[in-house]
Amino acid sequence: MKGIIILLLGIFLVSCSQGKADLQREIDFNFDWKFTLVEDTLPPTQVPLSDQDWRDIRLPHDWSVEASFDSTLEGCVGYLPGGVGVYQKHFKTPVDLKTKNVFILFDGVYNNATFWINGKKLGVNPYGYSPVYYDLSSYLHEDDKENIITVHVDHSRFADSRWYTGSGIYRNVKLVTMDKLHIPIWGTFITTPEVSKEESKVQLQIKLENNHTTEQDVEITTSIVDAFGKEITKVTSNQILKANLKNQITQDFTVKSPKLWSPDTPILYNALTQLKVNGKVVDEYNTPFGIRSIEFKVNEGFYLNGKNTLVKGVCLHHDAGLVGTAVPLGVWERRLKLLKEGGVNAIRTSHNPFSKEFLELCDRMGFLVQHELFDEFDYPKDKRQNFHDQHSDYSTRGYDEHFQKWAQSDLQRTMLRDRNHPSVFQWSIGNEIEWTYLHYRFITGFYTDPKNPGKSKGFFGKTPMFTPKELKERYDNWEKGDYILAETAKKLNDWVKEMDDTRPTTANLIIPQVSHVSGYGDAVDIPGYSYRNVIFPWAKKYFPNTQVTTNECPGTWDDWKQVLEYPGVFSIFMWTGIDYIGERNERWPEKSAWGDMLDLAGFKVTGWNYFKSIWKDEPHISIGTLPLKESGFKAHPMSGLPVAKANKSYKWRNSNWHWNYKKGEKVLVEVTSNYSTVELLLNGKSLGYRSMSDSPGRIMRWVVPYEEGELVARAKFGKEETITKLKSAGKPSQFSITADKKQLKADAYDVSHIVLQLEDKEGNPVKTEDVKVTFEVEGNVKLLGVDNGAWTNIQDFQSNQLMTSKGRALTIIQTTKKAGDIKLTAKVEGYPQQTITLKSSK
């Protein structure tokens, strides 16, 4: 009897596990692809192709980052190539097609992609940033014969953007299987129309699709589950769906004592929806969400969950150094964690939609996201110089050629995927679009030379020279092109509102004085300014009922002062939070720039300390140093105090984090702090105090003749004292290697960042000398590449060796699906080698 019971229990458990497997909607489809580069830009006429000699590839994959930097290529994309690639994957049909549908979902392919299954064309998707899916059901083999998916990617227009885009299937791919009665992909929309600490209303719209040939009587049950898996509330609805019919229902919930989502408390819930027919679950759909309210008030600002909230934002591009645009989630996690520690609470996705998993990470980590959709509308930008298009060469043709036909579809597919994320709090329809409508700049009066339309008479530093009435008259009387920006913007805004009316729209205005009178500024809910702080008083005077803020800025104290001094201006998004590849036209060997808080390798730079001192409510003090001759300052001949050569000298810059110079050399010492007064000491001797009130830009400065030893900055508030030190390092005699993670998952996704740093015999970091490093790995692991974070580093990313910068180097390793010990050894000629051991487990 005992044996029979055990047998029956086993059969029950197997049947349950099989039932659960049948309901697994998404299958990871990233593995076991074939890939090759081809010369012909035209899609093949006969597919599938013979792929026996192609490379074995796992996705996500960016083929451009595998190449060497080449000075003959384009700086706008970081001197890396594009090209044309073809991917194929062989697979067996995973389900019974009599009862199931099968879809393939691509989160992003860059770009101009064409898709086939078993030789049947599924479609095309020109935009490299929009997700797309196709129904494979009618094309799959029902026997044991293999299916072949083929993807042709034409990135021969390799300089089609003003930044590095990557090439290939650079985001995740899923195979989605579901019952013929199902909730379609992106088939739910969840909102929180009423939010309070006592109770919140949650509304879930659910799309239903019946692909059966018979009518279906379906029970739809949704459970709201908290972060611990506890069911909070449940609603059940019933529907009779006729054959081949689509429908939509709405379910309403009340959540008592909800845990509200915010950057400080990124608490998530899940809406688990089950479809049942005759008591059997035929489909399950998960909708993660957060309970939060957002409100924007003119002359007051932004309210999150009823609390006035300042948006401490950074702009980001979608690449991440040595991995290009095929970014493992752990790489983003490390970078966003450092941004969070520096005080950042918001991200602007510049200038295109990011991946689904990036937004999921923002949900979990607590970042507000300004979700940007396009960088070009009707007319192209110049990919090398920005502004309007000044070239007609093939390599720089971009999305504007597809905008008229594809913009609505790209916008809708992206928003369907992303509108349930609590992190998304604004939709930005576009970035600095005015440059491509030439009349906008000439209407300002600052641009007067049609032969040189980039030349202005102080446009960025001066207030508008005309009143709104005069600007409107100039706009009305100026000759315009085939497209009217305000009309295009209104069309985009209407499309957004059709998809989601719970979040405001914005656009990044570069010529706001004209956009305010042309109708472009009125087409969105909240016009955001780009590098136009000087406009705020003018806008407040003439447009008091319009809420305006900053969507892009260089990241200075003056930028943040606008938020503090002008009620209603609630945000900055500095350019940029993290260094990115590209936008370096004719600046070889510079292939990247502008990381205000982190460099290309994800190492902190001076801006991280600067903004932490402004944005974090905790004691902070840090030191940076620069040779005086390189600093933009000079020493006063009488007092010896630093004197700025120009106003721009007051802006923070990437100063050194070391105290190693030539004896007697004059060094500018810069201290960032949120203390009102700081004292500087060299080898125990006081060099005097500086106060915040006498320090433009909140940076306290001293001119110090270099002397070996220890530089100390200290500050006191009452009995509390905070100090920081820089100590002169000796000659390098060793190096250290450290890993941000030593316990890894054997899932072929998890990563660890290994950092090497030169040191002197006392263990002090040596940042003024560099060496060649070789990394070697043993075990079930893949070495993804190397970097040192320097703008001018043009060594191959896809390598295991490089020269350090600031005595430092980075390598990233990624697990395989096999568990075991992993050993990484770093070798530098003339130094004892170092080994670090990590563990990968299931």
JSON list of C-alpha atoms in Angstrom, two decimals, residues 138-317:
[
{"chain": "A", "resi": 138, "resn": "SER", "atom": "CA", "xyz": [0.96, 28.29, -39.34]},
{"chain": "A", "resi": 139, "resn": "TYR", "atom": "CA", "xyz": [4.54, 27.88, -40.60]},
{"chain": "A", "resi": 140, "resn": "LEU", "atom": "CA", "xyz": [6.00, 25.40, -38.11]},
{"chain": "A", "resi": 141, "resn": "HIS", "atom": "CA", "xyz": [6.51, 21.72, -38.88]},
{"chain": "A", "resi": 142, "resn": "GLU", "atom": "CA", "xyz": [4.12, 19.42, -37.06]},
{"chain": "A", "resi": 143, "resn": "ASP", "atom": "CA", "xyz": [6.39, 16.40, -37.34]},
{"chain": "A", "resi": 144, "resn": "ASP", "atom": "CA", "xyz": [9.89, 15.97, -35.90]},
{"chain": "A", "resi": 145, "resn": "LYS", "atom": "CA", "xyz": [11.49, 18.04, -38.65]},
{"chain": "A", "resi": 146, "resn": "GLU", "atom": "CA", "xyz": [13.60, 21.04, -37.58]},
{"chain": "A", "resi": 147, "resn": "ASN", "atom": "CA", "xyz": [12.37, 24.58, -38.12]},
{"chain": "A", "resi": 148, "resn": "ILE", "atom": "CA", "xyz": [14.79, 27.31, -39.13]},
{"chain": "A", "resi": 149, "resn": "ILE", "atom": "CA", "xyz": [14.37, 30.97, -38.20]},
{"chain": "A", "resi": 150, "resn": "THR", "atom": "CA", "xyz": [16.41, 33.38, -40.35]},
{"chain": "A", "resi": 151, "resn": "VAL", "atom": "CA", "xyz": [17.13, 37.02, -39.54]},
{"chain": "A", "resi": 152, "resn": "HIS", "atom": "CA", "xyz": [18.87, 39.36, -41.99]},
{"chain": "A", "resi": 153, "resn": "VAL", "atom": "CA", "xyz": [20.26, 42.54, -40.36]},
{"chain": "A", "resi": 154, "resn": "ASP", "atom": "CA", "xyz": [21.33, 45.38, -42.63]},
{"chain": "A", "resi": 155, "resn": "HIS", "atom": "CA", "xyz": [23.45, 47.87, -40.71]},
{"chain": "A", "resi": 156, "resn": "SER", "atom": "CA", "xyz": [25.48, 48.87, -43.74]},
{"chain": "A", "resi": 157, "resn": "ARG", "atom": "CA", "xyz": [24.40, 52.45, -43.00]},
{"chain": "A", "resi": 158, "resn": "PHE", "atom": "CA", "xyz": [26.73, 52.11, -40.06]},
{"chain": "A", "resi": 159, "resn": "ALA", "atom": "CA", "xyz": [26.91, 55.85, -39.21]},
{"chain": "A", "resi": 160, "resn": "ASP", "atom": "CA", "xyz": [23.14, 56.26, -39.06]},
{"chain": "A", "resi": 161, "resn": "SER", "atom": "CA", "xyz": [23.12, 57.74, -35.54]},
{"chain": "A", "resi": 162, "resn": "ARG", "atom": "CA", "xyz": [24.98, 60.37, -33.55]},
{"chain": "A", "resi": 163, "resn": "TRP", "atom": "CA", "xyz": [26.16, 57.72, -31.07]},
{"chain": "A", "resi": 164, "resn": "TYR", "atom": "CA", "xyz": [27.23, 54.10, -31.02]},
{"chain": "A", "resi": 165, "resn": "THR", "atom": "CA", "xyz": [24.27, 51.84, -31.77]},
{"chain": "A", "resi": 166, "resn": "GLY", "atom": "CA", "xyz": [25.75, 48.36, -31.98]},
{"chain": "A", "resi": 167, "resn": "SER", "atom": "CA", "xyz": [24.79, 45.85, -34.67]},
{"chain": "A", "resi": 168, "resn": "GLY", "atom": "CA", "xyz": [22.77, 42.66, -34.61]},
{"chain": "A", "resi": 169, "resn": "ILE", "atom": "CA", "xyz": [20.27, 40.87, -32.38]},
{"chain": "A", "resi": 170, "resn": "TYR", "atom": "CA", "xyz": [21.54, 42.77, -29.37]},
{"chain": "A", "resi": 171, "resn": "ARG", "atom": "CA", "xyz": [18.58, 42.21, -27.03]},
{"chain": "A", "resi": 172, "resn": "ASN", "atom": "CA", "xyz": [16.79, 39.12, -25.76]},
{"chain": "A", "resi": 173, "resn": "VAL", "atom": "CA", "xyz": [14.71, 36.78, -27.90]},
{"chain": "A", "resi": 174, "resn": "LYS", "atom": "CA", "xyz": [11.83, 34.73, -26.50]},
{"chain": "A", "resi": 175, "resn": "LEU", "atom": "CA", "xyz": [9.75, 31.94, -27.97]},
{"chain": "A", "resi": 176, "resn": "VAL", "atom": "CA", "xyz": [6.24, 32.46, -26.63]},
{"chain": "A", "resi": 177, "resn": "THR", "atom": "CA", "xyz": [3.86, 29.48, -26.55]},
{"chain": "A", "resi": 178, "resn": "MET", "atom": "CA", "xyz": [0.27, 29.70, -25.40]},
{"chain": "A", "resi": 179, "resn": "ASP", "atom": "CA", "xyz": [-3.10, 28.05, -25.67]},
{"chain": "A", "resi": 180, "resn": "LYS", "atom": "CA", "xyz": [-5.20, 29.13, -28.61]},
{"chain": "A", "resi": 181, "resn": "LEU", "atom": "CA", "xyz": [-7.31, 30.82, -25.96]},
{"chain": "A", "resi": 182, "resn": "HIS", "atom": "CA", "xyz": [-4.92, 33.30, -24.39]},
{"chain": "A", "resi": 183, "resn": "ILE", "atom": "CA", "xyz": [-3.92, 36.77, -23.31]},
{"chain": "A", "resi": 184, "resn": "PRO", "atom": "CA", "xyz": [-1.80, 38.09, -26.18]},
{"chain": "A", "resi": 185, "resn": "ILE", "atom": "CA", "xyz": [1.74, 39.39, -25.84]},
{"chain": "A", "resi": 186, "resn": "TRP", "atom": "CA", "xyz": [1.67, 42.77, -24.01]},
{"chain": "A", "resi": 187, "resn": "GLY", "atom": "CA", "xyz": [-2.00, 42.02, -23.40]},
{"chain": "A", "resi": 188, "resn": "THR", "atom": "CA", "xyz": [-2.52, 43.79, -20.07]},
{"chain": "A", "resi": 189, "resn": "PHE", "atom": "CA", "xyz": [-2.50, 47.40, -18.95]},
{"chain": "A", "resi": 190, "resn": "ILE", "atom": "CA", "xyz": [-2.45, 48.07, -15.21]},
{"chain": "A", "resi": 191, "resn": "THR", "atom": "CA", "xyz": [-3.02, 51.45, -13.56]},
{"chain": "A", "resi": 192, "resn": "THR", "atom": "CA", "xyz": [-3.47, 52.80, -10.05]},
{"chain": "A", "resi": 193, "resn": "PRO", "atom": "CA", "xyz": [-6.14, 55.52, -10.43]},
{"chain": "A", "resi": 194, "resn": "GLU", "atom": "CA", "xyz": [-6.47, 56.19, -6.68]},
{"chain": "A", "resi": 195, "resn": "VAL", "atom": "CA", "xyz": [-3.53, 55.94, -4.29]},
{"chain": "A", "resi": 196, "resn": "SER", "atom": "CA", "xyz": [-3.25, 56.56, -0.57]},
{"chain": "A", "resi": 197, "resn": "LYS", "atom": "CA", "xyz": [-1.47, 54.95, 2.35]},
{"chain": "A", "resi": 198, "resn": "GLU", "atom": "CA", "xyz": [-4.79, 53.61, 3.61]},
{"chain": "A", "resi": 199, "resn": "GLU", "atom": "CA", "xyz": [-6.00, 51.98, 0.39]},
{"chain": "A", "resi": 200, "resn": "SER", "atom": "CA", "xyz": [-5.42, 52.11, -3.34]},
{"chain": "A", "resi": 201, "resn": "LYS", "atom": "CA", "xyz": [-7.50, 51.29, -6.37]},
{"chain": "A", "resi": 202, "resn": "VAL", "atom": "CA", "xyz": [-5.89, 49.10, -9.03]},
{"chain": "A", "resi": 203, "resn": "GLN", "atom": "CA", "xyz": [-7.40, 48.65, -12.49]},
{"chain": "A", "resi": 204, "resn": "LEU", "atom": "CA", "xyz": [-6.34, 45.92, -14.91]},
{"chain": "A", "resi": 205, "resn": "GLN", "atom": "CA", "xyz": [-7.36, 45.88, -18.56]},
{"chain": "A", "resi": 206, "resn": "ILE", "atom": "CA", "xyz": [-6.99, 42.40, -20.05]},
{"chain": "A", "resi": 207, "resn": "LYS", "atom": "CA", "xyz": [-7.08, 41.54, -23.74]},
{"chain": "A", "resi": 208, "resn": "LEU", "atom": "CA", "xyz": [-8.42, 38.11, -24.65]},
{"chain": "A", "resi": 209, "resn": "GLU", "atom": "CA", "xyz": [-8.00, 36.20, -27.88]},
{"chain": "A", "resi": 210, "resn": "ASN", "atom": "CA", "xyz": [-9.74, 32.99, -28.93]},
{"chain": "A", "resi": 211, "resn": "ASN", "atom": "CA", "xyz": [-8.08, 31.29, -31.90]},
{"chain": "A", "resi": 212, "resn": "HIS", "atom": "CA", "xyz": [-10.06, 28.09, -31.44]},
{"chain": "A", "resi": 213, "resn": "THR", "atom": "CA", "xyz": [-12.64, 27.18, -34.06]},
{"chain": "A", "resi": 214, "resn": "THR", "atom": "CA", "xyz": [-15.27, 26.85, -31.33]},
{"chain": "A", "resi": 215, "resn": "GLU", "atom": "CA", "xyz": [-16.81, 29.16, -28.77]},
{"chain": "A", "resi": 216, "resn": "GLN", "atom": "CA", "xyz": [-15.07, 29.22, -25.39]},
{"chain": "A", "resi": 217, "resn": "ASP", "atom": "CA", "xyz": [-16.62, 29.86, -21.98]},
{"chain": "A", "resi": 218, "resn": "VAL", "atom": "CA", "xyz": [-13.71, 31.30, -20.01]},
{"chain": "A", "resi": 219, "resn": "GLU", "atom": "CA", "xyz": [-13.23, 32.21, -16.37]},
{"chain": "A", "resi": 220, "resn": "ILE", "atom": "CA", "xyz": [-10.66, 34.99, -15.82]},
{"chain": "A", "resi": 221, "resn": "THR", "atom": "CA", "xyz": [-9.21, 35.16, -12.31]},
{"chain": "A", "resi": 222, "resn": "THR", "atom": "CA", "xyz": [-6.58, 37.69, -11.27]},
{"chain": "A", "resi": 223, "resn": "SER", "atom": "CA", "xyz": [-4.79, 37.60, -7.92]},
{"chain": "A", "resi": 224, "resn": "ILE", "atom": "CA", "xyz": [-2.83, 40.58, -6.63]},
{"chain": "A", "resi": 225, "resn": "VAL", "atom": "CA", "xyz": [0.26, 39.16, -4.96]},
{"chain": "A", "resi": 226, "resn": "ASP", "atom": "CA", "xyz": [2.74, 41.09, -2.81]},
{"chain": "A", "resi": 227, "resn": "ALA", "atom": "CA", "xyz": [6.54, 40.93, -2.90]},
{"chain": "A", "resi": 228, "resn": "PHE", "atom": "CA", "xyz": [6.52, 37.93, -0.54]},
{"chain": "A", "resi": 229, "resn": "GLY", "atom": "CA", "xyz": [4.11, 35.89, -2.66]},
{"chain": "A", "resi": 230, "resn": "LYS", "atom": "CA", "xyz": [1.11, 36.51, -0.43]},
{"chain": "A", "resi": 231, "resn": "GLU", "atom": "CA", "xyz": [-2.24, 36.97, -2.15]},
{"chain": "A", "resi": 232, "resn": "ILE", "atom": "CA", "xyz": [-3.75, 40.34, -1.22]},
{"chain": "A", "resi": 233, "resn": "THR", "atom": "CA", "xyz": [-6.99, 40.30, -3.17]},
{"chain": "A", "resi": 234, "resn": "LYS", "atom": "CA", "xyz": [-8.62, 38.47, -6.06]},
{"chain": "A", "resi": 235, "resn": "VAL", "atom": "CA", "xyz": [-11.24, 39.15, -8.76]},
{"chain": "A", "resi": 236, "resn": "THR", "atom": "CA", "xyz": [-12.95, 36.66, -11.08]},
{"chain": "A", "resi": 237, "resn": "SER", "atom": "CA", "xyz": [-14.78, 37.49, -14.30]},
{"chain": "A", "resi": 238, "resn": "ASN", "atom": "CA", "xyz": [-16.52, 35.35, -16.90]},
{"chain": "A", "resi": 239, "resn": "GLN", "atom": "CA", "xyz": [-16.69, 35.73, -20.66]},
{"chain": "A", "resi": 240, "resn": "ILE", "atom": "CA", "xyz": [-18.03, 33.75, -23.58]},
{"chain": "A", "resi": 241, "resn": "LEU", "atom": "CA", "xyz": [-15.70, 34.23, -26.52]},
{"chain": "A", "resi": 242, "resn": "LYS", "atom": "CA", "xyz": [-16.83, 33.23, -29.97]},
{"chain": "A", "resi": 243, "resn": "ALA", "atom": "CA", "xyz": [-14.42, 31.50, -32.32]},
{"chain": "A", "resi": 244, "resn": "ASN", "atom": "CA", "xyz": [-11.59, 33.67, -33.67]},
{"chain": "A", "resi": 245, "resn": "LEU", "atom": "CA", "xyz": [-12.71, 36.61, -31.55]},
{"chain": "A", "resi": 246, "resn": "LYS", "atom": "CA", "xyz": [-10.73, 39.25, -29.66]},
{"chain": "A", "resi": 247, "resn": "ASN", "atom": "CA", "xyz": [-12.12, 41.05, -26.65]},
{"chain": "A", "resi": 248, "resn": "GLN", "atom": "CA", "xyz": [-11.07, 43.13, -23.64]},
{"chain": "A", "resi": 249, "resn": "ILE", "atom": "CA", "xyz": [-12.29, 43.15, -20.06]},
{"chain": "A", "resi": 250, "resn": "THR", "atom": "CA", "xyz": [-11.52, 45.35, -17.05]},
{"chain": "A", "resi": 251, "resn": "GLN", "atom": "CA", "xyz": [-11.02, 44.17, -13.48]},
{"chain": "A", "resi": 252, "resn": "ASP", "atom": "CA", "xyz": [-10.93, 46.52, -10.49]},
{"chain": "A", "resi": 253, "resn": "PHE", "atom": "CA", "xyz": [-9.21, 45.85, -7.16]},
{"chain": "A", "resi": 254, "resn": "THR", "atom": "CA", "xyz": [-8.82, 47.51, -3.78]},
{"chain": "A", "resi": 255, "resn": "VAL", "atom": "CA", "xyz": [-5.51, 47.06, -1.96]},
{"chain": "A", "resi": 256, "resn": "LYS", "atom": "CA", "xyz": [-5.60, 47.89, 1.75]},
{"chain": "A", "resi": 257, "resn": "SER", "atom": "CA", "xyz": [-2.53, 49.52, 3.35]},
{"chain": "A", "resi": 258, "resn": "PRO", "atom": "CA", "xyz": [-0.50, 49.34, 0.15]},
{"chain": "A", "resi": 259, "resn": "LYS", "atom": "CA", "xyz": [3.29, 49.56, 0.04]},
{"chain": "A", "resi": 260, "resn": "LEU", "atom": "CA", "xyz": [3.90, 52.47, -2.31]},
{"chain": "A", "resi": 261, "resn": "TRP", "atom": "CA", "xyz": [6.55, 52.36, -5.03]},
{"chain": "A", "resi": 262, "resn": "SER", "atom": "CA", "xyz": [9.17, 55.13, -5.05]},
{"chain": "A", "resi": 263, "resn": "PRO", "atom": "CA", "xyz": [12.94, 55.42, -5.63]},
{"chain": "A", "resi": 264, "resn": "ASP", "atom": "CA", "xyz": [13.41, 55.02, -1.88]},
{"chain": "A", "resi": 265, "resn": "THR", "atom": "CA", "xyz": [10.96, 52.11, -1.59]},
{"chain": "A", "resi": 266, "resn": "PRO", "atom": "CA", "xyz": [10.84, 50.26, -4.94]},
{"chain": "A", "resi": 267, "resn": "ILE", "atom": "CA", "xyz": [8.24, 47.73, -3.79]},
{"chain": "A", "resi": 268, "resn": "LEU", "atom": "CA", "xyz": [6.55, 45.67, -6.47]},
{"chain": "A", "resi": 269, "resn": "TYR", "atom": "CA", "xyz": [3.36, 43.67, -6.69]},
{"chain": "A", "resi": 270, "resn": "ASN", "atom": "CA", "xyz": [2.29, 41.12, -9.28]},
{"chain": "A", "resi": 271, "resn": "ALA", "atom": "CA", "xyz": [-1.08, 40.63, -10.95]},
{"chain": "A", "resi": 272, "resn": "LEU", "atom": "CA", "xyz": [-1.33, 36.91, -11.77]},
{"chain": "A", "resi": 273, "resn": "THR", "atom": "CA", "xyz": [-4.11, 36.28, -14.29]},
{"chain": "A", "resi": 274, "resn": "GLN", "atom": "CA", "xyz": [-5.37, 32.78, -15.07]},
{"chain": "A", "resi": 275, "resn": "LEU", "atom": "CA", "xyz": [-7.75, 31.74, -17.83]},
{"chain": "A", "resi": 276, "resn": "LYS", "atom": "CA", "xyz": [-9.79, 28.64, -17.05]},
{"chain": "A", "resi": 277, "resn": "VAL", "atom": "CA", "xyz": [-12.03, 26.57, -19.30]},
{"chain": "A", "resi": 278, "resn": "ASN", "atom": "CA", "xyz": [-14.12, 23.87, -17.59]},
{"chain": "A", "resi": 279, "resn": "GLY", "atom": "CA", "xyz": [-11.99, 24.32, -14.46]},
{"chain": "A", "resi": 280, "resn": "LYS", "atom": "CA", "xyz": [-8.69, 23.80, -16.26]},
{"chain": "A", "resi": 281, "resn": "VAL", "atom": "CA", "xyz": [-6.08, 26.56, -16.38]},
{"chain": "A", "resi": 282, "resn": "VAL", "atom": "CA", "xyz": [-5.19, 27.12, -20.03]},
{"chain": "A", "resi": 283, "resn": "ASP", "atom": "CA", "xyz": [-3.17, 30.33, -19.74]},
{"chain": "A", "resi": 284, "resn": "GLU", "atom": "CA", "xyz": [-1.32, 32.36, -17.11]},
{"chain": "A", "resi": 285, "resn": "TYR", "atom": "CA", "xyz": [-0.11, 35.93, -17.49]},
{"chain": "A", "resi": 286, "resn": "ASN", "atom": "CA", "xyz": [2.00, 37.88, -14.99]},
{"chain": "A", "resi": 287, "resn": "THR", "atom": "CA", "xyz": [1.85, 41.68, -14.79]},
{"chain": "A", "resi": 288, "resn": "PRO", "atom": "CA", "xyz": [4.43, 43.09, -12.36]},
{"chain": "A", "resi": 289, "resn": "PHE", "atom": "CA", "xyz": [3.52, 46.61, -11.19]},
{"chain": "A", "resi": 290, "resn": "GLY", "atom": "CA", "xyz": [4.00, 49.20, -8.52]},
{"chain": "A", "resi": 291, "resn": "ILE", "atom": "CA", "xyz": [1.39, 51.21, -6.65]},
{"chain": "A", "resi": 292, "resn": "ARG", "atom": "CA", "xyz": [2.24, 54.87, -6.97]},
{"chain": "A", "resi": 293, "resn": "SER", "atom": "CA", "xyz": [0.70, 58.20, -7.93]},
{"chain": "A", "resi": 294, "resn": "ILE", "atom": "CA", "xyz": [2.29, 60.92, -10.03]},
{"chain": "A", "resi": 295, "resn": "GLU", "atom": "CA", "xyz": [1.14, 64.52, -10.30]},
{"chain": "A", "resi": 296, "resn": "PHE", "atom": "CA", "xyz": [2.68, 67.56, -11.96]},
{"chain": "A", "resi": 297, "resn": "LYS", "atom": "CA", "xyz": [1.68, 71.06, -10.87]},
{"chain": "A", "resi": 298, "resn": "VAL", "atom": "CA", "xyz": [2.53, 74.34, -12.56]},
{"chain": "A", "resi": 299, "resn": "ASN", "atom": "CA", "xyz": [4.74, 76.52, -10.33]},
{"chain": "A", "resi": 300, "resn": "GLU", "atom": "CA", "xyz": [4.90, 73.74, -7.74]},
{"chain": "A", "resi": 301, "resn": "GLY", "atom": "CA", "xyz": [6.68, 70.76, -9.31]},
{"chain": "A", "resi": 302, "resn": "PHE", "atom": "CA", "xyz": [6.38, 67.00, -9.35]},
{"chain": "A", "resi": 303, "resn": "TYR", "atom": "CA", "xyz": [4.53, 65.00, -6.70]},
{"chain": "A", "resi": 304, "resn": "LEU", "atom": "CA", "xyz": [5.20, 61.30, -6.21]},
{"chain": "A", "resi": 305, "resn": "ASN", "atom": "CA", "xyz": [2.70, 59.64, -3.88]},
{"chain": "A", "resi": 306, "resn": "GLY", "atom": "CA", "xyz": [1.63, 63.11, -2.79]},
{"chain": "A", "resi": 307, "resn": "LYS", "atom": "CA", "xyz": [5.17, 64.20, -1.88]},
{"chain": "A", "resi": 308, "resn": "ASN", "atom": "CA", "xyz": [6.97, 66.99, -3.70]},
{"chain": "A", "resi": 309, "resn": "THR", "atom": "CA", "xyz": [9.90, 65.19, -5.30]},
{"chain": "A", "resi": 310, "resn": "LEU", "atom": "CA", "xyz": [13.00, 66.60, -6.99]},
{"chain": "A", "resi": 311, "resn": "VAL", "atom": "CA", "xyz": [14.19, 64.61, -9.98]},
{"chain": "A", "resi": 312, "resn": "LYS", "atom": "CA", "xyz": [17.95, 64.06, -9.79]},
{"chain": "A", "resi": 313, "resn": "GLY", "atom": "CA", "xyz": [18.46, 62.67, -13.24]},
{"chain": "A", "resi": 314, "resn": "VAL", "atom": "CA", "xyz": [21.08, 61.59, -15.72]},
{"chain": "A", "resi": 315, "resn": "CYS", "atom": "CA", "xyz": [20.88, 60.93, -19.44]},
{"chain": "A", "resi": 316, "resn": "LEU", "atom": "CA", "xyz": [22.17, 57.54, -20.56]},
{"chain": "A", "resi": 317, "resn": "HIS", "atom": "CA", "xyz": [22.91, 55.89, -23.87]}
]
